[in-house]
Coordinates of C-alpha atoms in Angstrom, one line a residue:
M1 CA -20.7 79.2 16.0
K2 CA -23.6 76.9 16.9
V3 CA -23.2 73.1 16.9
G4 CA -25.4 72.7 13.8
T5 CA -23.3 75.0 11.8
R6 CA -20.1 73.4 13.0
S7 CA -21.6 70.0 12.0
L8 CA -22.0 71.3 8.4
F9 CA -18.6 72.9 8.2
F10 CA -16.4 70.2 9.7
G11 CA -18.6 67.8 11.7
V12 CA -20.6 64.6 11.1
H13 CA -22.8 66.4 8.5
Q14 CA -20.0 68.0 6.7
V15 CA -21.4 69.3 3.4
F16 CA -19.0 67.4 1.1
W17 CA -18.2 64.2 3.0
H18 CA -21.6 63.3 4.5
P19 CA -23.4 63.5 1.1
L20 CA -20.7 61.3 -0.4
T21 CA -21.2 58.6 2.2
V22 CA -25.0 58.9 1.8
L23 CA -24.6 58.6 -1.9
L24 CA -22.5 55.4 -1.4
A25 CA -25.2 54.0 0.9
W26 CA -28.0 54.9 -1.6
Q27 CA -26.1 53.3 -4.4
Y28 CA -25.7 50.1 -2.3
L29 CA -29.3 50.0 -1.4
Y30 CA -31.2 51.3 -4.4
G31 CA -28.7 51.7 -7.3
W32 CA -27.6 55.0 -8.8
P33 CA -30.0 57.9 -7.8
S34 CA -31.8 60.1 -10.2
W35 CA -30.4 63.6 -10.5
K36 CA -33.3 64.9 -8.3
E37 CA -32.5 62.3 -5.7
F38 CA -28.9 63.2 -5.9
I39 CA -29.7 66.9 -5.1
C40 CA -31.8 65.7 -2.2
I41 CA -28.9 63.7 -0.9
V42 CA -26.7 66.8 -1.0
I43 CA -29.2 69.2 0.6
H44 CA -31.1 67.0 3.1
D45 CA -29.2 68.2 6.2
W46 CA -28.7 71.9 5.3
G47 CA -31.3 72.7 7.9
Y48 CA -28.7 72.2 10.7
W49 CA -27.4 75.6 9.8
G50 CA -27.7 77.9 12.9
R51 CA -29.2 75.1 15.1
P52 CA -28.0 75.1 18.7
N53 CA -28.4 71.3 19.0
M54 CA -28.6 68.2 16.9
D55 CA -31.3 66.2 18.6
G56 CA -33.1 68.8 20.7
L57 CA -36.3 70.7 19.7
E58 CA -34.4 72.9 17.2
G59 CA -32.2 70.2 15.7
E60 CA -35.2 67.9 15.2
R61 CA -36.7 70.5 12.8
H62 CA -33.6 70.5 10.5
P63 CA -35.3 68.4 7.7
E64 CA -37.7 71.3 7.0
Y65 CA -35.1 73.5 5.2
G66 CA -33.9 70.9 2.7
A67 CA -37.5 69.7 2.2
R68 CA -38.6 73.2 1.3
I69 CA -35.8 73.6 -1.3
A70 CA -36.6 70.1 -2.8
G71 CA -40.3 70.9 -2.9
K72 CA -39.8 74.2 -4.7
L73 CA -37.4 72.6 -7.2
F74 CA -39.0 69.2 -7.8
G75 CA -42.4 68.9 -6.2
T76 CA -44.1 67.1 -3.4
E77 CA -42.4 63.7 -3.8
Y78 CA -39.0 65.2 -3.2
Y79 CA -40.2 67.4 -0.4
Y80 CA -41.2 64.3 1.5
L81 CA -38.0 62.5 0.5
C82 CA -36.0 65.1 2.3
L83 CA -38.5 65.8 5.1
L84 CA -38.9 62.2 6.1
H85 CA -35.2 61.3 6.1
S86 CA -35.6 61.9 9.8
R87 CA -37.2 59.0 11.7
H88 CA -38.3 61.5 14.4
Y89 CA -40.0 63.7 11.8
A90 CA -41.7 60.7 10.2
K91 CA -43.0 59.4 13.5
N92 CA -44.3 62.8 14.6
T93 CA -46.2 63.2 11.3
N94 CA -47.5 59.6 11.3
R95 CA -45.6 58.7 8.1
E96 CA -43.0 56.1 7.1
P97 CA -39.4 57.3 6.9
S98 CA -38.3 57.9 3.3
R99 CA -35.7 55.9 1.3
L100 CA -33.3 58.7 2.1
C101 CA -33.6 57.9 5.8
W102 CA -32.2 54.5 5.4
A103 CA -29.3 55.6 3.1
D104 CA -28.6 58.3 5.7
K105 CA -28.4 55.7 8.5
L106 CA -26.3 53.3 6.5
S107 CA -23.9 56.0 5.5
I108 CA -22.0 55.6 8.8
R109 CA -20.8 52.3 7.3
Y110 CA -18.6 54.3 4.9
D111 CA -17.0 56.5 7.7
P112 CA -13.7 55.4 9.1
W113 CA -14.0 55.4 12.9
W114 CA -11.2 57.8 13.4
F115 CA -12.5 60.3 10.9
Y116 CA -16.0 60.2 12.2
L117 CA -14.9 60.7 15.8
L118 CA -12.5 63.5 14.8
R119 CA -15.4 65.4 13.2
A120 CA -17.9 64.6 15.9
W121 CA -15.5 65.7 18.7
G122 CA -14.3 68.8 16.8
S123 CA -17.9 70.0 16.1
G124 CA -19.1 69.3 19.6
E125 CA -21.7 66.7 18.4
L126 CA -20.0 63.8 20.1
K127 CA -21.0 64.8 23.7
E128 CA -24.7 65.2 22.6
Y129 CA -24.7 61.9 20.8
R130 CA -23.0 60.0 23.6
L131 CA -25.5 61.4 26.2
R132 CA -28.4 60.5 24.0
A133 CA -27.1 56.9 23.5
A134 CA -26.5 56.5 27.3
K135 CA -30.0 57.8 28.1
A136 CA -31.5 55.3 25.7
G137 CA -29.5 52.5 27.3
A138 CA -27.7 51.8 24.0
V139 CA -24.1 52.6 25.0
P140 CA -23.0 53.5 28.5
L141 CA -20.9 56.6 29.0
N142 CA -18.0 54.6 30.6
V143 CA -17.0 53.0 27.3
S144 CA -14.5 54.5 24.9
N145 CA -15.5 56.8 22.1
R146 CA -14.2 54.1 19.7
K147 CA -16.4 51.4 21.3
W148 CA -19.4 53.8 21.2
F149 CA -18.8 54.4 17.5
H150 CA -18.6 50.8 16.6
T151 CA -21.8 50.0 18.6
I152 CA -23.7 52.8 17.0
R153 CA -22.4 52.0 13.6
E154 CA -23.6 48.4 13.9
V155 CA -27.1 49.5 15.0
L156 CA -27.5 52.2 12.4
A157 CA -26.1 50.1 9.6
R158 CA -28.3 47.2 10.5
Q159 CA -31.4 49.5 10.5
G160 CA -30.4 51.0 7.2
L161 CA -29.8 47.7 5.5
E162 CA -32.9 46.0 6.8
R163 CA -35.4 48.8 6.0
G164 CA -33.5 50.0 2.9
F165 CA -33.6 46.6 1.3
Q166 CA -37.2 46.3 2.3
M167 CA -38.0 49.6 0.6
A168 CA -36.0 48.7 -2.5
E169 CA -38.1 45.5 -2.9
E170 CA -41.3 47.5 -2.5
G171 CA -40.2 49.7 -5.4

């Protein structure tokens, strides 16, 4: 089973837990979502299914699947809500990340460290995430997984809060 599929079954993007934490973050940033936004929160990461990596060339295209579903169901606005939840995708298309991006980043705030690390380790995502953080100079490989999690959580939550509140003010 590929890492993207494992992520959806029991990893960081687990199909029941991750949407719940994103929903909590969305509610904190913007208030209760519309039912269409709620569906987008649920499906935004389904594109990890069958992906051999999380942040490689294949994994970076994961927003396309949820966006296609949202677009067919609800139209262009929701297509972009899902598609642009990825900062990488937004940057490569010269667009701003969507509100879903910032709720997604803030969602780690609602993950207990031990539960996140258990899922990330069990799915095989942790190794990829740790290597990427070390390459970026964010967190060295010689720190514990727990220290890595708390550092990443602080960075992502801060980004989610800052940009999420900014977008909420903009309407």
